mmCIF file of C-alpha atoms and ligand atoms in Angstrom:
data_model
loop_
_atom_site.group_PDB
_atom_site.id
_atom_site.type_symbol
_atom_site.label_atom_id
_atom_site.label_comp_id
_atom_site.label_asym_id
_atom_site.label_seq_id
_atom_site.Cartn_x
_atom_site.Cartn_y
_atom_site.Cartn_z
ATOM 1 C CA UNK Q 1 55.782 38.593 -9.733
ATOM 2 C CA UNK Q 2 55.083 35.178 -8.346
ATOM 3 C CA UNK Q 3 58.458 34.349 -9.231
ATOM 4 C CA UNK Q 4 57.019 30.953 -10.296
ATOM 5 C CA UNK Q 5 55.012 30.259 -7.299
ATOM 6 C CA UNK Q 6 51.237 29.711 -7.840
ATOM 7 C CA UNK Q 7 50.154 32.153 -5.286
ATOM 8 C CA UNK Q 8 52.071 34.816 -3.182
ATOM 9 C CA UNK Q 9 51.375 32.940 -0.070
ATOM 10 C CA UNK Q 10 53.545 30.352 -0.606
ATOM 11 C CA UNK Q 11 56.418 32.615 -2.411
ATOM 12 C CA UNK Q 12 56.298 34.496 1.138
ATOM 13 C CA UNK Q 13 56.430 31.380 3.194
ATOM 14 C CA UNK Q 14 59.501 30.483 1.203
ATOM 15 C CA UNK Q 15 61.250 33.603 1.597
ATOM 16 C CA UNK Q 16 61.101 33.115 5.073
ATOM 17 C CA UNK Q 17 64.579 32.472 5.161
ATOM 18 C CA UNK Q 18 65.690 35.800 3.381
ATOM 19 C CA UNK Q 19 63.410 37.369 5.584
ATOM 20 C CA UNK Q 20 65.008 35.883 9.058
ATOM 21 C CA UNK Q 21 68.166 36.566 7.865
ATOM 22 C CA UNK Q 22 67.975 40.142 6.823
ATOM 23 C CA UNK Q 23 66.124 40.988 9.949
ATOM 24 C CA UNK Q 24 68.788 39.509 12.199
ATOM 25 C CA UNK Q 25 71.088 41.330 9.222
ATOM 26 C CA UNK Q 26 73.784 43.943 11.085
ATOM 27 C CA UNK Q 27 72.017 43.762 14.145
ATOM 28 C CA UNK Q 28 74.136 40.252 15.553
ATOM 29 C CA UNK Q 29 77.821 41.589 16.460
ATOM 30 C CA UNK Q 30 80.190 39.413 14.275
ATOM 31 C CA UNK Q 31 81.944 37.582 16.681
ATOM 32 C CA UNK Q 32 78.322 36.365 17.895
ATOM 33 C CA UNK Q 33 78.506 37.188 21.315
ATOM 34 C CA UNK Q 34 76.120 40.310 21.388
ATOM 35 C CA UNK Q 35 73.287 42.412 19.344
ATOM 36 C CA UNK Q 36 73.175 45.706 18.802
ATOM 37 C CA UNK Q 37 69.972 47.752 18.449
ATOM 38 C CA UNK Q 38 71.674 50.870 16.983
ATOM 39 C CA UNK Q 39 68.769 52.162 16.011
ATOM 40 C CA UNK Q 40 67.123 51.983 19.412
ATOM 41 C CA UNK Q 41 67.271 56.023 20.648
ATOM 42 C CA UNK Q 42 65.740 54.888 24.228
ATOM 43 C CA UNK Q 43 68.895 55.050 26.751
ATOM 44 C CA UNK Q 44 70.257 52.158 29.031
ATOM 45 C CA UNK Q 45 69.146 54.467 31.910
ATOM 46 C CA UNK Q 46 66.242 54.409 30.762
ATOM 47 C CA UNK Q 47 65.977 50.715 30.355
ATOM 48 C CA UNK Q 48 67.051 50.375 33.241
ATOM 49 C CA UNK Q 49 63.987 52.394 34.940
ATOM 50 C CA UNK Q 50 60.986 50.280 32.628
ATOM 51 C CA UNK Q 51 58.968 48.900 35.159
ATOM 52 C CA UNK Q 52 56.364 46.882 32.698
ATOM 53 C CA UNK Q 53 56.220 46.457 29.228
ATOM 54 C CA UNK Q 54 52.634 46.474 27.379
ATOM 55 C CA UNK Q 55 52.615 44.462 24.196
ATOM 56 C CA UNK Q 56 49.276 45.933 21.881
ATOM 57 C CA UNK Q 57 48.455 45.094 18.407
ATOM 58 C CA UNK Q 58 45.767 42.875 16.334
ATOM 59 C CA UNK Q 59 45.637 39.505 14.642
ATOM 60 C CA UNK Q 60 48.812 37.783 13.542
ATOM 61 C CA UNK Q 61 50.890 40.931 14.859
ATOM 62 C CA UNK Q 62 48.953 40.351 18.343
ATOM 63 C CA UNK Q 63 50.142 36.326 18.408
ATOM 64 C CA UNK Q 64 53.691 37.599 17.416
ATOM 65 C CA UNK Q 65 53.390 39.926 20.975
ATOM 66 C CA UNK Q 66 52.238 36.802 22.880
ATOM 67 C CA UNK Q 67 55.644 35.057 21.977
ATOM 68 C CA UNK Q 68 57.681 38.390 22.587
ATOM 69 C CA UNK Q 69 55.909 38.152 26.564
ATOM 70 C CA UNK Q 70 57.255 35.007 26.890
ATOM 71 C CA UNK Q 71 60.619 36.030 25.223
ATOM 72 C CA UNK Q 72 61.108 39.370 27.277
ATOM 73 C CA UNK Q 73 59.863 38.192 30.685
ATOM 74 C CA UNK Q 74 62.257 35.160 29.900
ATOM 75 C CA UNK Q 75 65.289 37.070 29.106
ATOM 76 C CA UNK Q 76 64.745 40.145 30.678
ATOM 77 C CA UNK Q 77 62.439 39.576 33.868
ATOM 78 C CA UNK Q 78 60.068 42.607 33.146
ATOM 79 C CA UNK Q 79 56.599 41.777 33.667
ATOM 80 C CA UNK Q 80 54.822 42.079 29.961
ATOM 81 C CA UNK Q 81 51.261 42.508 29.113
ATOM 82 C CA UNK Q 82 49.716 41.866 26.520
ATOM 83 C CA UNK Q 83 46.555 43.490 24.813
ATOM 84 C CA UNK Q 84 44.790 43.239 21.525
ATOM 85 C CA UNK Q 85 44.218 46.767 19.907
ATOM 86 C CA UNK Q 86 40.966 47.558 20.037
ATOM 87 C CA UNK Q 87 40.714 46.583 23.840
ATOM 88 C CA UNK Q 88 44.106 48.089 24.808
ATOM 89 C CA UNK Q 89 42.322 51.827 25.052
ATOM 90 C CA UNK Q 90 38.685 50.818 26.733
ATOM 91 C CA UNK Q 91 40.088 48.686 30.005
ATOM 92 C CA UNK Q 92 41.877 51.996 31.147
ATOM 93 C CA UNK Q 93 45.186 50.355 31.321
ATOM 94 C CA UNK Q 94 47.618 51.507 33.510
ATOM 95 C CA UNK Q 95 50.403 53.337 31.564
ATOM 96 C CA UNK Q 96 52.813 55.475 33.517
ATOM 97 C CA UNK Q 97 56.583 57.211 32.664
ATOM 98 C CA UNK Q 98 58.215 53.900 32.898
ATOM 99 C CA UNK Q 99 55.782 51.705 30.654
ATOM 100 C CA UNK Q 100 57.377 50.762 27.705
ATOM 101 C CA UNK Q 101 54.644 49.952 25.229
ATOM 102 C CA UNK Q 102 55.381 48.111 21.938
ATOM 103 C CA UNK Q 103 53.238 48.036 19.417
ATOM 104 C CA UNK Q 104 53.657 45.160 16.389
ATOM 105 C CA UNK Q 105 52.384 46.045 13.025
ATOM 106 C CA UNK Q 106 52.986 44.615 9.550
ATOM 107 C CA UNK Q 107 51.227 47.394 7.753
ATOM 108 C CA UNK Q 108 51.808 50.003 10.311
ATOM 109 C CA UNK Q 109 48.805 51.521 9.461
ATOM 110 C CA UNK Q 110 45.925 49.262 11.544
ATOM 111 C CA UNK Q 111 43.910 51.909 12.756
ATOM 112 C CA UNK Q 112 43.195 50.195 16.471
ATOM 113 C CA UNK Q 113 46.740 49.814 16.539
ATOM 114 C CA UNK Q 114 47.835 53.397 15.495
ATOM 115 C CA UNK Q 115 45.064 54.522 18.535
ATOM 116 C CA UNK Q 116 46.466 52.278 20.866
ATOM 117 C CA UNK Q 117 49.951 54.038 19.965
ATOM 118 C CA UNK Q 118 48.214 57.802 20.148
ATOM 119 C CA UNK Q 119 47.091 56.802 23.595
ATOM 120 C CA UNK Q 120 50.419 55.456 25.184
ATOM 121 C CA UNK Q 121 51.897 58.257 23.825
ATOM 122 C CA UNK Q 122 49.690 60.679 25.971
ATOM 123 C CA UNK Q 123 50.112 58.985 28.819
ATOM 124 C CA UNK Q 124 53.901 59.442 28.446
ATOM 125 C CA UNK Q 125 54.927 55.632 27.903
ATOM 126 C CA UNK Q 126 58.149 55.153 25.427
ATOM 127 C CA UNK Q 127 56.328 53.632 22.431
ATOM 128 C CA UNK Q 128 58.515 51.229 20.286
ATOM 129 C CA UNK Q 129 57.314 49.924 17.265
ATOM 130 C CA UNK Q 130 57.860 46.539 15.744
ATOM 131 C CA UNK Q 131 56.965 47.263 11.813
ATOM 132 C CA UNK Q 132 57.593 45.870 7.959
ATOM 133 C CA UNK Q 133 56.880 49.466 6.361
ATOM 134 C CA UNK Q 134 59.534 52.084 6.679
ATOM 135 C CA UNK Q 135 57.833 55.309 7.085
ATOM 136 C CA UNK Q 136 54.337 54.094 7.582
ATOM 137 C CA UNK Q 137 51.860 55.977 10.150
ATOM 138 C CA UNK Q 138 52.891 53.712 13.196
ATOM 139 C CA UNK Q 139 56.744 53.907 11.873
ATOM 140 C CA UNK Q 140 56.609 57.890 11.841
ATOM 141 C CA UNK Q 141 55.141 58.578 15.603
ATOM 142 C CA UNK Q 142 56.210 56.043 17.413
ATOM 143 C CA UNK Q 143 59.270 56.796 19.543
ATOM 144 C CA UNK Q 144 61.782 53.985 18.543
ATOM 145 C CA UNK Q 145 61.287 51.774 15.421
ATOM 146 C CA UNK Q 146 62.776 47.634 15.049
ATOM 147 C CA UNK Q 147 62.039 47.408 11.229
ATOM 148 C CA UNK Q 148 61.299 43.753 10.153
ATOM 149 C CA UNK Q 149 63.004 43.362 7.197
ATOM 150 C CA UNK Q 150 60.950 40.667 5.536
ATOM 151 C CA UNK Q 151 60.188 42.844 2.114
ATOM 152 C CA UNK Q 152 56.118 43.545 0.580
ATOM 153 C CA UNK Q 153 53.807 40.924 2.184
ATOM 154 C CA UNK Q 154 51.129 40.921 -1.145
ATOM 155 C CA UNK Q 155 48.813 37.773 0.715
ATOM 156 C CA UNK Q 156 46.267 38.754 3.004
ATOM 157 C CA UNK Q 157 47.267 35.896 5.236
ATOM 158 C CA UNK Q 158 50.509 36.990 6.878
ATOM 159 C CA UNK Q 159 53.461 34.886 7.275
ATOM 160 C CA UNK Q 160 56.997 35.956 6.508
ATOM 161 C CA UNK Q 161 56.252 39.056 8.558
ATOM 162 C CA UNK Q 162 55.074 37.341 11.782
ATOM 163 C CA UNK Q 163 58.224 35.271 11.651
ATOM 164 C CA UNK Q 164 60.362 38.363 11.104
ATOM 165 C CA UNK Q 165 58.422 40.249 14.061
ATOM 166 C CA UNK Q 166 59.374 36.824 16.149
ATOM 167 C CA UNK Q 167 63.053 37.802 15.227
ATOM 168 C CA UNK Q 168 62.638 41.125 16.305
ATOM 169 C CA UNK Q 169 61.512 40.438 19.768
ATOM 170 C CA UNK Q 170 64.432 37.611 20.045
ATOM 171 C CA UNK Q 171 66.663 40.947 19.038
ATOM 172 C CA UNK Q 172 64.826 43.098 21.311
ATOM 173 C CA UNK Q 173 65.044 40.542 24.955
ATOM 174 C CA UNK Q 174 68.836 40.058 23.575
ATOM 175 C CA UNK Q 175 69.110 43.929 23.735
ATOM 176 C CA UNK Q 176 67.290 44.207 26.845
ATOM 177 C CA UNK Q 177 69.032 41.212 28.862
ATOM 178 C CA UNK Q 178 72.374 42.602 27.725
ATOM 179 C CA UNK Q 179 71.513 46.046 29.500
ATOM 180 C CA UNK Q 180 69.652 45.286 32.104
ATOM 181 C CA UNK Q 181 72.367 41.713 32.939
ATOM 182 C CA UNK Q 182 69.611 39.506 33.699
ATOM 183 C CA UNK Q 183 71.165 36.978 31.076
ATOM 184 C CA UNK Q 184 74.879 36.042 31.426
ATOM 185 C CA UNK Q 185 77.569 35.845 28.848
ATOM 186 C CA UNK Q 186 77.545 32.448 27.682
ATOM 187 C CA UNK Q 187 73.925 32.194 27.737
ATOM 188 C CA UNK Q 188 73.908 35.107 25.528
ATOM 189 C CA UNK Q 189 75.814 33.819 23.211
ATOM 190 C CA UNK Q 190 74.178 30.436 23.176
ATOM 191 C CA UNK Q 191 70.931 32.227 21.507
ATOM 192 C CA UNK Q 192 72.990 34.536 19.323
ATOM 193 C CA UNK Q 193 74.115 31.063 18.163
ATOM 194 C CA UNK Q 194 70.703 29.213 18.065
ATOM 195 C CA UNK Q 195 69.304 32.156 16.212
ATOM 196 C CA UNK Q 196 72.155 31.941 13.470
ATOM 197 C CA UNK Q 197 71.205 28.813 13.029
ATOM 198 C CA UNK Q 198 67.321 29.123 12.530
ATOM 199 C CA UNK Q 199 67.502 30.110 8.801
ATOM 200 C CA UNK Q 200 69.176 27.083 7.691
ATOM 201 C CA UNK Q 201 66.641 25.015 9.895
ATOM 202 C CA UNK Q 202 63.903 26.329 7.885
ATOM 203 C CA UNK Q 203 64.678 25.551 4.482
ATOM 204 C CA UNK Q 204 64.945 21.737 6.281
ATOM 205 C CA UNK Q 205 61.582 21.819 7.125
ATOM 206 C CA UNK Q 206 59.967 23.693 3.912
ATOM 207 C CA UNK Q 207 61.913 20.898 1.776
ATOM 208 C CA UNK Q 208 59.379 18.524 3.759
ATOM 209 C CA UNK Q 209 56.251 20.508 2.770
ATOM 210 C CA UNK Q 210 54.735 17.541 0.349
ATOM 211 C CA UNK Q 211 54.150 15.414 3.886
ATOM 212 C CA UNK Q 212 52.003 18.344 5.149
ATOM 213 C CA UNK Q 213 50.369 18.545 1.465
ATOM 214 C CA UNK Q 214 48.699 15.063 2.234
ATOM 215 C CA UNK Q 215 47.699 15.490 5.800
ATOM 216 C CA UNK Q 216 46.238 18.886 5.062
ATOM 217 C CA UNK Q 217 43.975 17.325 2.139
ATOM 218 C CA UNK Q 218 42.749 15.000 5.105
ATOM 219 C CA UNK Q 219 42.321 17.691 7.439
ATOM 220 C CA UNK Q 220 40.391 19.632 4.567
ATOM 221 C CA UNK Q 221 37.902 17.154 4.915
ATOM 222 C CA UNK Q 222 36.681 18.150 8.230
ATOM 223 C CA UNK Q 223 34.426 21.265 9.459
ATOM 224 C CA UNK Q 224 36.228 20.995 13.190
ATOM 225 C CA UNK Q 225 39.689 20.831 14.440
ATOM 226 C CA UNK Q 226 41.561 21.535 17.287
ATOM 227 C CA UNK Q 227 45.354 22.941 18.070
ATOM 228 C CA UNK Q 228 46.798 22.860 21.689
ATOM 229 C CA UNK Q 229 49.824 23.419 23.050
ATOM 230 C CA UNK Q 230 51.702 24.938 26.484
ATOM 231 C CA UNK Q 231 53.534 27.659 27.294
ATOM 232 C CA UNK Q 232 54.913 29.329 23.902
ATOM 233 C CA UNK Q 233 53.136 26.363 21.981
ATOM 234 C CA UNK Q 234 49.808 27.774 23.086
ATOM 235 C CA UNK Q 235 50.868 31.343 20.990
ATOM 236 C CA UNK Q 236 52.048 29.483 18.334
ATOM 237 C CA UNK Q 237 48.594 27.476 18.123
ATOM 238 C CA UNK Q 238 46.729 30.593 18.183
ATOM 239 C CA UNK Q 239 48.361 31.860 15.377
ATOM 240 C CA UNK Q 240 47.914 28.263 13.316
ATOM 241 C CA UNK Q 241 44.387 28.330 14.479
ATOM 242 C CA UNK Q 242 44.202 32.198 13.201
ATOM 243 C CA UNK Q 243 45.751 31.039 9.349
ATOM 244 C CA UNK Q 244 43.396 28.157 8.929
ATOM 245 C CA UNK Q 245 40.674 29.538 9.491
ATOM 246 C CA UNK Q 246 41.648 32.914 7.717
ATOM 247 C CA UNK Q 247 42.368 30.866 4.404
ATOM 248 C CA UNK Q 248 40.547 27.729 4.346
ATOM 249 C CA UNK Q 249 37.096 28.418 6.380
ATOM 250 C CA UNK Q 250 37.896 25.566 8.828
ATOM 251 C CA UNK Q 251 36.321 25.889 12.276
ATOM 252 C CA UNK Q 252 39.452 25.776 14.701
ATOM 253 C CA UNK Q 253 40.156 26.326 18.004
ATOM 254 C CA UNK Q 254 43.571 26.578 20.226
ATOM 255 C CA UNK Q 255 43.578 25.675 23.312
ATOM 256 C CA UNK Q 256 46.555 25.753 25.776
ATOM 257 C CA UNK Q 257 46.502 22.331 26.383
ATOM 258 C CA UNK Q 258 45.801 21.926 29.634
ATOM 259 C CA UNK Q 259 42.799 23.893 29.907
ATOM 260 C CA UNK Q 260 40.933 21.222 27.241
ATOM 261 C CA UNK Q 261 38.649 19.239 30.007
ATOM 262 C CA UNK Q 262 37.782 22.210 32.054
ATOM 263 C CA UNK Q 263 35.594 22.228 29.327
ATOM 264 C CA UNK Q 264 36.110 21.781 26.121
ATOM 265 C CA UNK Q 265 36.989 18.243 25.670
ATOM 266 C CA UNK Q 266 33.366 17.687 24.867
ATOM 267 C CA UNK Q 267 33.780 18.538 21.820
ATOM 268 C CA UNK Q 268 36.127 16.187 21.191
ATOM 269 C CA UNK Q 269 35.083 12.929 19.229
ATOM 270 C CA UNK Q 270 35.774 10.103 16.919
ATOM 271 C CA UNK Q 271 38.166 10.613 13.878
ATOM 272 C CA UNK Q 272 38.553 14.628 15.525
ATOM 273 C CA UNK Q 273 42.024 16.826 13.565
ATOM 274 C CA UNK Q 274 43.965 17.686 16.817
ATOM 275 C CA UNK Q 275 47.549 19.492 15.959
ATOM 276 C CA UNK Q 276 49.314 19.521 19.143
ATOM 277 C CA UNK Q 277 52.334 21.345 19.352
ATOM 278 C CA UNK Q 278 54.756 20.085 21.449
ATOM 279 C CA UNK Q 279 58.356 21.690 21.682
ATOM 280 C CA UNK Q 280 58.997 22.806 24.956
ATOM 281 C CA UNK Q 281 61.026 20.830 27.066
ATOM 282 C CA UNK Q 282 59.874 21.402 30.508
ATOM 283 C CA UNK Q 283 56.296 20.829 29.509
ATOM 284 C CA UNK Q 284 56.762 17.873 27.363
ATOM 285 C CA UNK Q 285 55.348 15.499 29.911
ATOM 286 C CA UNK Q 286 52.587 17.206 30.443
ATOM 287 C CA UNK Q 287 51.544 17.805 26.649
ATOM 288 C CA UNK Q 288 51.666 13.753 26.487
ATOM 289 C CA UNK Q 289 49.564 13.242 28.975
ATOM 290 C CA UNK Q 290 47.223 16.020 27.443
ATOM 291 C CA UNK Q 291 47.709 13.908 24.284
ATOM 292 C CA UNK Q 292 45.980 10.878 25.609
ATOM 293 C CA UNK Q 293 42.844 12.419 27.070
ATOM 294 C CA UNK Q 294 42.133 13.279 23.750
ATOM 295 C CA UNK Q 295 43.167 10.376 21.742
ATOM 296 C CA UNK Q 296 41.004 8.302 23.995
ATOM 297 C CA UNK Q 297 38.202 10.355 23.089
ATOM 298 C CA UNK Q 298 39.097 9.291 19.382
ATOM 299 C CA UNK Q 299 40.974 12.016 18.107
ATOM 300 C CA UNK Q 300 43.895 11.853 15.401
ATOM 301 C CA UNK Q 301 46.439 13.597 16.831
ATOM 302 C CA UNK Q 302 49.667 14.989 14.584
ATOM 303 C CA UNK Q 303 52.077 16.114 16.796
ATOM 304 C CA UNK Q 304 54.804 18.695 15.992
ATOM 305 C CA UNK Q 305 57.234 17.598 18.021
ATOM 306 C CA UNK Q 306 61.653 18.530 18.356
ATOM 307 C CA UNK Q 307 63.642 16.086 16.582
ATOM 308 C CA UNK Q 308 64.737 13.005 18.735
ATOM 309 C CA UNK Q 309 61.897 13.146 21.613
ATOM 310 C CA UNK Q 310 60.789 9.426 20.817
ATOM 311 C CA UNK Q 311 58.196 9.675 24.023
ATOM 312 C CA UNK Q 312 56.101 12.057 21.875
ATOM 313 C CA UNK Q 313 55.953 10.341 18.765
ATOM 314 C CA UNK Q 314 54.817 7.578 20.274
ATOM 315 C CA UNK Q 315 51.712 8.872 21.895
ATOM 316 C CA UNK Q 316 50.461 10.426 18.545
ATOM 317 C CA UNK Q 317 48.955 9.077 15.354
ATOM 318 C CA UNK Q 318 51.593 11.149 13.000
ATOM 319 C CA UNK Q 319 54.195 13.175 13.536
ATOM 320 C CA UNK Q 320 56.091 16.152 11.923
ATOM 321 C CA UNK Q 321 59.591 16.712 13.261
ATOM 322 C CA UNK Q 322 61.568 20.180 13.397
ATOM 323 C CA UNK Q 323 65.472 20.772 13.609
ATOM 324 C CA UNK Q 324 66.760 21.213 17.632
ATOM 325 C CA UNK Q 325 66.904 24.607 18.752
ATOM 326 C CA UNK Q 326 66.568 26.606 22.262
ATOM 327 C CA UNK Q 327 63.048 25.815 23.445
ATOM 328 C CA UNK Q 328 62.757 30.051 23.475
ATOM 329 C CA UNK Q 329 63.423 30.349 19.917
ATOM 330 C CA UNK Q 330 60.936 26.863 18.877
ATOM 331 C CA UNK Q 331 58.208 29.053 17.644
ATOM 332 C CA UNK Q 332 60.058 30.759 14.450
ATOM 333 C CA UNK Q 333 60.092 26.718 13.365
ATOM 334 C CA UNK Q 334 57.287 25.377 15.184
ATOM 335 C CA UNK Q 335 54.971 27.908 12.801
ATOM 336 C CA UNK Q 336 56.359 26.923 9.354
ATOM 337 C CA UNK Q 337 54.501 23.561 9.411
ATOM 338 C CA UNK Q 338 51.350 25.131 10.258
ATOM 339 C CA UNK Q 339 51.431 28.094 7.399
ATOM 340 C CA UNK Q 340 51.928 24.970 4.942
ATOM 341 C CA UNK Q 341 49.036 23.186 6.941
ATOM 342 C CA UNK Q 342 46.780 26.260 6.004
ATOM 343 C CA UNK Q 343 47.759 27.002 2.635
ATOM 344 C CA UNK Q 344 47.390 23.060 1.463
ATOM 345 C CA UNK Q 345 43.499 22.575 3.033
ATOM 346 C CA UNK Q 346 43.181 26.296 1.668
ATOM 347 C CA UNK Q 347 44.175 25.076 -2.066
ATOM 348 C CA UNK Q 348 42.338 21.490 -1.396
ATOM 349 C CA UNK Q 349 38.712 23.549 -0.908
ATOM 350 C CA UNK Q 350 39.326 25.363 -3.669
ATOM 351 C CA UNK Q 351 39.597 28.617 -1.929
ATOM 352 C CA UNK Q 352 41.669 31.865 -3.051
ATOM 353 C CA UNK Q 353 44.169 31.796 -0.843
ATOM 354 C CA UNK Q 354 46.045 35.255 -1.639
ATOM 355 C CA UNK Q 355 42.643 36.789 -0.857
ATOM 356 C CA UNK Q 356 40.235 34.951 1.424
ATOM 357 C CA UNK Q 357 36.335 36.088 1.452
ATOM 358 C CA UNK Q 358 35.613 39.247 3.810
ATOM 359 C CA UNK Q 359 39.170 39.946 4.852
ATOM 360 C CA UNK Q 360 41.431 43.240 3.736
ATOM 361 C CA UNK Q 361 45.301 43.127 3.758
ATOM 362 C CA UNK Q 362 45.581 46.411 6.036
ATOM 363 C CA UNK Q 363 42.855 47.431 8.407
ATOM 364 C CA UNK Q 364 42.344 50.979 8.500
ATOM 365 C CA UNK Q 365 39.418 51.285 10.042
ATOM 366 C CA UNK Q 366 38.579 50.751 13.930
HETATM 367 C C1 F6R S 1 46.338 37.504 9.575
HETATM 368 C C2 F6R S 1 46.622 38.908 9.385
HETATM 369 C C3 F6R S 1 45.973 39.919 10.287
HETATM 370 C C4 F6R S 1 46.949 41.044 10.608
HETATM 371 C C5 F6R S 1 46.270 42.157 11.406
HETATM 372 C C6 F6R S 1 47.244 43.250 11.813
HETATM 373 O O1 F6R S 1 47.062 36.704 8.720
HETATM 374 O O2 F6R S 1 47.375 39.259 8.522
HETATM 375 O O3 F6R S 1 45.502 39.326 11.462
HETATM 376 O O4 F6R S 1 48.027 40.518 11.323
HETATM 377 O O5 F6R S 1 45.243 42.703 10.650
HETATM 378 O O6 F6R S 1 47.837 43.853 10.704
HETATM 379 P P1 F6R S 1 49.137 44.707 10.839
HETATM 380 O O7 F6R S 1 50.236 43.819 11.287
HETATM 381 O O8 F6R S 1 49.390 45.281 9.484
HETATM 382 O O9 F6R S 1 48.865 45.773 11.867
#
């Protein structure tokens, strides 16, 4: 069943590829230039009228919707919200006719999640859902379905299916830019393109996994470490901070970057893991200056930085380089690193990674 892996976690992360693939699948028009949703029943009238978008779901699923704010409000200039599932129903959020409220669920059966749905629904919102399982509870009332085609996610730790739900919002702010023309043409096509490519770019970096093997053994060693990153880095730290300490019992935190000495550099001392995540273009100066308040508080800092920025590398005690691509699209590579991060100081304290202590694959109740 492993199909020779030792544990299902890593068989997933490797069929990452597969998984971005088949998700993208039919849905990229062959010449490249366009997607098409065809499964999408909500009307371009319709699009046209969405005044906000609310993005609700829980865990992994919840730091997928972070990246799809960026992605939509990028593309598509909405304004996007975004709420974790079991909040989402007690801050009496505002949802009217023209909300359109996505909810993001591997399992499509999370109970907060499946509320949250119930709840938009009343208040009239169009409720797309973002889901692995054809047919599951969130799948059958929701209004419109994207179905991530990554196949059964067995680990409790979930990785192939947060990638895939990345692709689907990429899909989803193509789809809506396309409608509502807030993208033109050529830049269109240039993220058809860059998403084509993204695949490929990850079997490059999981054919570099044995680096990551030896600085997660040295990372292992510690009780405290530290992610931070800006923009769509921060999201993606959250979610590396989420699978570390899901699998191997580390105490991490992420931290958009900037935000560290308005407090929480104090923590930060000699010989201190920090992963900072650094792939965004316009914000790459001010990650490296970031960098060096806490490498002079004696942190070792790995970077995960774009191939070819030299400026980075040099601030940082290690670094782990991913393929080019459109800063929008960096997190479906930016992640990979960090899944391998987790399940190597997972395996190094002798943990079970496929089912870590007091967690459930599907949450079912609230
Ligand atoms: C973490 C993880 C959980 C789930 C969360 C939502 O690796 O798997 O945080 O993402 O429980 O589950 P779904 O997506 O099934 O609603």
């Amino acid at each position: 069943e492993k199909a020779g892996f030792d544990h299902f976690m890593l068989k997933e992360i490797y069929e990452q590829p597969k998984a971005y693939r088949d998700t993208m699948g039919s849905r990229i028009a062959s010449d490249g230039n366009s997607v098409t949703l065809n499964e999408l029943t909500i009307t371009p009238e319709a699009i046209r009228k969405i005044s906000r978008v609310h993005i609700v779901a829980c865990g992994t699923a919840y730091h997928a919707g972070m990246v799809g704010k960026y992605v939509i409000e990028k593309m598509a200039r909405i304004p996007v919200e975004t709420d974790v599932a079991s909040e989402y129903r007690y801050r009496s959020p505002i949802i009217t006719k023209d909300t359109l409220v996505i909810v993001v669920s591997q399992s499509g059966e999370t109970a907060d999640t499946l509320a949250a749905l119930r709840e938009a629904k009343r208040c009239g919102a169009h409720v797309l859902a973002i889901t692995n399982v054809v047919g599951s509870s969130v799948a059958r009332e929701a209004n419109d379905i994207i179905t991530t085609w990554a196949g059964p996610e067995i680990a409790v730790a979930s990785t192939k299916a947060y990638t895939s739900q990345l692709i689907a919002f990429y899909l989803l702010g193509l789809h809506l830019a396309q409608t509502l023309g807030t993208q033109t043409a050529g830049q269109i096509t240039e993220v058809i393109t860059a998403l084509k490519e993204l695949p490929t770019q990850v079997e490059e970096i999981l054919g570099q996994a044995e680096a990551l093997k030896v600085v997660a053994e040295e990372m292992a060693k510690h009780d405290n470490l530290f992610f931070i990153g800006r923009g769509l880095d921060y999201a993606v730290a959250l979610e590396g901070s989420l699978k570390l300490k899901e699998i191997s019992y580390i105490h991490s935190e992420a931290y958009p970057a900037g935000e560290l000495k308005h407090g929480t550099l104090a923590l930060i001392e000699d010989g201190i893991p920090v992963i900072a995540l650094a792939t965004q273009h316009d914000l790459l100066e001010k990650t490296v200056s970031n960098i060096k308040e806490v490498k002079a508080r004696g942190a070792n800092v790995l970077g995960i930085a774009v191939e070819g920025e030299l400026e980075l590398q040099k601030s940082v005690d290690s670094t782990f380089v991913i393929p080019k691509t459109l800063d929008v699209l960096s997190s479906a590579l930016a992640v990979i690193p960090l899944q391998l991060l987790s399940y190597y100081a997972s395996l190094a304290r002798g943990n079970d990674v496929d089912k870590p202590r007091n967690l459930a694959k599907s949450v079912t109740v609230e």
